[in-house]
Amino acid sequence: MCSAGSGINADAPPEKPVGNITAENVRANASKVYAPDCYLNDTLKTLRGAAKVEAYFLATAEGADSVTATFQDVTRSGDGLYYFRWVMDMRLKKVARGKTLRSPGISVVRFDAQGRVLIHQDYWDSSTGFFEHVPVV
């Protein structure tokens, strides 16, 4: 989890992970990273409000052995949006047990005046990164 105030520089893409989504990390950082009235759409779920985003990320963390997103690059547009290109590696407890699921994606992010995430829209192919491992009933 990161915010504009966490050292992100569009001219020098970060080389370390966005973060490991762990329950401890979510509890410690979600309310600092996301604005109270934020909007999140990660292609699986659409949420409004930092408390709902925190609960969602906490449920994600608790349902996984590990979730790590690594920046490939970041660009800032003229209108203040940031585009983060990333690769996410996930080891889920109930889906594809024992396998690391890898999915590339892009997040479009707008920060508020305090450097917190106000809008977070993800674009990734959930059919290859996640749903191809879910059994059909």
mmCIF file with all atom_site columns, N, CA, C and O in Angstrom, residues 14 16 27 29 31-32 37-38 48 54 61 63 74 83 104-105 116 136:
data_model
loop_
_atom_site.group_PDB
_atom_site.id
_atom_site.type_symbol
_atom_site.label_atom_id
_atom_site.label_alt_id
_atom_site.label_comp_id
_atom_site.label_asym_id
_atom_site.label_entity_id
_atom_site.label_seq_id
_atom_site.pdbx_PDB_ins_code
_atom_site.Cartn_x
_atom_site.Cartn_y
_atom_site.Cartn_z
_atom_site.occupancy
_atom_site.B_iso_or_equiv
_atom_site.pdbx_formal_charge
_atom_site.auth_seq_id
_atom_site.auth_comp_id
_atom_site.auth_asym_id
_atom_site.auth_atom_id
_atom_site.pdbx_PDB_model_num
ATOM 1  N N  . PRO A 1 14  ? 9.741   3.354   -8.527  1.00 0.00 ? 14  PRO A N  1
ATOM 2  C CA . PRO A 1 14  ? 10.241  2.578   -7.396  1.00 0.00 ? 14  PRO A CA 1
ATOM 3  C C  . PRO A 1 14  ? 10.629  1.175   -7.822  1.00 0.00 ? 14  PRO A C  1
ATOM 4  O O  . PRO A 1 14  ? 10.050  0.622   -8.743  1.00 0.00 ? 14  PRO A O  1
ATOM 5  N N  . LYS A 1 16  ? 11.015  -1.378  -5.413  1.00 0.00 ? 16  LYS A N  1
ATOM 6  C CA . LYS A 1 16  ? 10.559  -2.369  -4.446  1.00 0.00 ? 16  LYS A CA 1
ATOM 7  C C  . LYS A 1 16  ? 9.050   -2.524  -4.520  1.00 0.00 ? 16  LYS A C  1
ATOM 8  O O  . LYS A 1 16  ? 8.368   -1.717  -5.137  1.00 0.00 ? 16  LYS A O  1
ATOM 9  N N  . ARG A 1 27  ? -4.083  -3.141  8.577   1.00 0.00 ? 27  ARG A N  1
ATOM 10 C CA . ARG A 1 27  ? -4.539  -2.458  9.800   1.00 0.00 ? 27  ARG A CA 1
ATOM 11 C C  . ARG A 1 27  ? -3.711  -1.209  10.095  1.00 0.00 ? 27  ARG A C  1
ATOM 12 O O  . ARG A 1 27  ? -4.243  -0.198  10.533  1.00 0.00 ? 27  ARG A O  1
ATOM 13 N N  . ASN A 1 29  ? -1.952  0.667   7.894   1.00 0.00 ? 29  ASN A N  1
ATOM 14 C CA . ASN A 1 29  ? -1.780  1.679   6.854   1.00 0.00 ? 29  ASN A CA 1
ATOM 15 C C  . ASN A 1 29  ? -3.010  2.086   6.059   1.00 0.00 ? 29  ASN A C  1
ATOM 16 O O  . ASN A 1 29  ? -3.012  3.158   5.460   1.00 0.00 ? 29  ASN A O  1
ATOM 17 N N  . SER A 1 31  ? -6.002  3.292   6.619   1.00 0.00 ? 31  SER A N  1
ATOM 18 C CA . SER A 1 31  ? -6.635  4.581   6.924   1.00 0.00 ? 31  SER A CA 1
ATOM 19 C C  . SER A 1 31  ? -5.695  5.758   6.678   1.00 0.00 ? 31  SER A C  1
ATOM 20 O O  . SER A 1 31  ? -6.150  6.888   6.536   1.00 0.00 ? 31  SER A O  1
ATOM 21 N N  . LYS A 1 32  ? -4.406  5.505   6.606   1.00 0.00 ? 32  LYS A N  1
ATOM 22 C CA . LYS A 1 32  ? -3.433  6.561   6.283   1.00 0.00 ? 32  LYS A CA 1
ATOM 23 C C  . LYS A 1 32  ? -3.301  6.738   4.780   1.00 0.00 ? 32  LYS A C  1
ATOM 24 O O  . LYS A 1 32  ? -3.038  7.833   4.303   1.00 0.00 ? 32  LYS A O  1
ATOM 25 N N  . ASP A 1 37  ? -13.322 9.315   2.001   1.00 0.00 ? 37  ASP A N  1
ATOM 26 C CA . ASP A 1 37  ? -14.374 9.230   0.982   1.00 0.00 ? 37  ASP A CA 1
ATOM 27 C C  . ASP A 1 37  ? -13.862 8.639   -0.337  1.00 0.00 ? 37  ASP A C  1
ATOM 28 O O  . ASP A 1 37  ? -14.378 8.936   -1.402  1.00 0.00 ? 37  ASP A O  1
ATOM 29 N N  . CYS A 1 38  ? -12.872 7.769   -0.260  1.00 0.00 ? 38  CYS A N  1
ATOM 30 C CA . CYS A 1 38  ? -12.231 7.214   -1.458  1.00 0.00 ? 38  CYS A CA 1
ATOM 31 C C  . CYS A 1 38  ? -13.157 6.295   -2.247  1.00 0.00 ? 38  CYS A C  1
ATOM 32 O O  . CYS A 1 38  ? -14.188 5.840   -1.753  1.00 0.00 ? 38  CYS A O  1
ATOM 33 N N  . ARG A 1 48  ? -16.734 2.232   -1.759  1.00 0.00 ? 48  ARG A N  1
ATOM 34 C CA . ARG A 1 48  ? -16.612 3.657   -1.433  1.00 0.00 ? 48  ARG A CA 1
ATOM 35 C C  . ARG A 1 48  ? -16.360 3.772   0.069   1.00 0.00 ? 48  ARG A C  1
ATOM 36 O O  . ARG A 1 48  ? -17.082 3.182   0.864   1.00 0.00 ? 48  ARG A O  1
ATOM 37 N N  . GLU A 1 54  ? -10.514 -0.871  3.699   1.00 0.00 ? 54  GLU A N  1
ATOM 38 C CA . GLU A 1 54  ? -9.721  -1.573  4.710   1.00 0.00 ? 54  GLU A CA 1
ATOM 39 C C  . GLU A 1 54  ? -10.293 -2.957  4.992   1.00 0.00 ? 54  GLU A C  1
ATOM 40 O O  . GLU A 1 54  ? -9.553  -3.946  5.044   1.00 0.00 ? 54  GLU A O  1
ATOM 41 N N  . ALA A 1 61  ? -6.254  -10.257 2.605   1.00 0.00 ? 61  ALA A N  1
ATOM 42 C CA . ALA A 1 61  ? -5.031  -10.688 3.291   1.00 0.00 ? 61  ALA A CA 1
ATOM 43 C C  . ALA A 1 61  ? -5.266  -11.974 4.076   1.00 0.00 ? 61  ALA A C  1
ATOM 44 O O  . ALA A 1 61  ? -4.430  -12.878 4.064   1.00 0.00 ? 61  ALA A O  1
ATOM 45 N N  . GLY A 1 63  ? -7.377  -14.273 3.438   1.00 0.00 ? 63  GLY A N  1
ATOM 46 C CA . GLY A 1 63  ? -7.667  -15.381 2.539   1.00 0.00 ? 63  GLY A CA 1
ATOM 47 C C  . GLY A 1 63  ? -6.479  -15.809 1.698   1.00 0.00 ? 63  GLY A C  1
ATOM 48 O O  . GLY A 1 63  ? -6.609  -16.625 0.795   1.00 0.00 ? 63  GLY A O  1
ATOM 49 N N  . VAL A 1 74  ? 5.750   3.985   -13.120 1.00 0.00 ? 74  VAL A N  1
ATOM 50 C CA . VAL A 1 74  ? 4.681   4.901   -12.750 1.00 0.00 ? 74  VAL A CA 1
ATOM 51 C C  . VAL A 1 74  ? 4.818   6.160   -13.599 1.00 0.00 ? 74  VAL A C  1
ATOM 52 O O  . VAL A 1 74  ? 5.926   6.606   -13.895 1.00 0.00 ? 74  VAL A O  1
ATOM 53 N N  . TYR A 1 83  ? -0.505  6.662   -13.111 1.00 0.00 ? 83  TYR A N  1
ATOM 54 C CA . TYR A 1 83  ? -0.701  5.353   -13.729 1.00 0.00 ? 83  TYR A CA 1
ATOM 55 C C  . TYR A 1 83  ? 0.418   4.448   -13.235 1.00 0.00 ? 83  TYR A C  1
ATOM 56 O O  . TYR A 1 83  ? 1.585   4.689   -13.535 1.00 0.00 ? 83  TYR A O  1
ATOM 57 N N  . PRO A 1 104 ? -0.436  -9.270  -14.377 1.00 0.00 ? 104 PRO A N  1
ATOM 58 C CA . PRO A 1 104 ? -0.029  -7.883  -14.588 1.00 0.00 ? 104 PRO A CA 1
ATOM 59 C C  . PRO A 1 104 ? -1.253  -6.980  -14.591 1.00 0.00 ? 104 PRO A C  1
ATOM 60 O O  . PRO A 1 104 ? -2.377  -7.432  -14.871 1.00 0.00 ? 104 PRO A O  1
ATOM 61 N N  . GLY A 1 105 ? -1.062  -5.713  -14.261 1.00 0.00 ? 105 GLY A N  1
ATOM 62 C CA . GLY A 1 105 ? -2.168  -4.773  -14.277 1.00 0.00 ? 105 GLY A CA 1
ATOM 63 C C  . GLY A 1 105 ? -1.708  -3.335  -14.239 1.00 0.00 ? 105 GLY A C  1
ATOM 64 O O  . GLY A 1 105 ? -0.508  -3.052  -14.142 1.00 0.00 ? 105 GLY A O  1
ATOM 65 N N  . ARG A 1 116 ? -3.473  11.274  0.159   1.00 0.00 ? 116 ARG A N  1
ATOM 66 C CA . ARG A 1 116 ? -4.170  10.000  0.317   1.00 0.00 ? 116 ARG A CA 1
ATOM 67 C C  . ARG A 1 116 ? -4.881  9.638   -0.985  1.00 0.00 ? 116 ARG A C  1
ATOM 68 O O  . ARG A 1 116 ? -5.264  10.507  -1.759  1.00 0.00 ? 116 ARG A O  1
ATOM 69 N N  . VAL A 1 136 ? -15.648 -24.599 -11.933 1.00 0.00 ? 136 VAL A N  1
ATOM 70 C CA . VAL A 1 136 ? -16.978 -24.292 -12.423 1.00 0.00 ? 136 VAL A CA 1
ATOM 71 C C  . VAL A 1 136 ? -17.963 -25.249 -11.787 1.00 0.00 ? 136 VAL A C  1
ATOM 72 O O  . VAL A 1 136 ? -17.724 -26.444 -11.718 1.00 0.00 ? 136 VAL A O  1
#
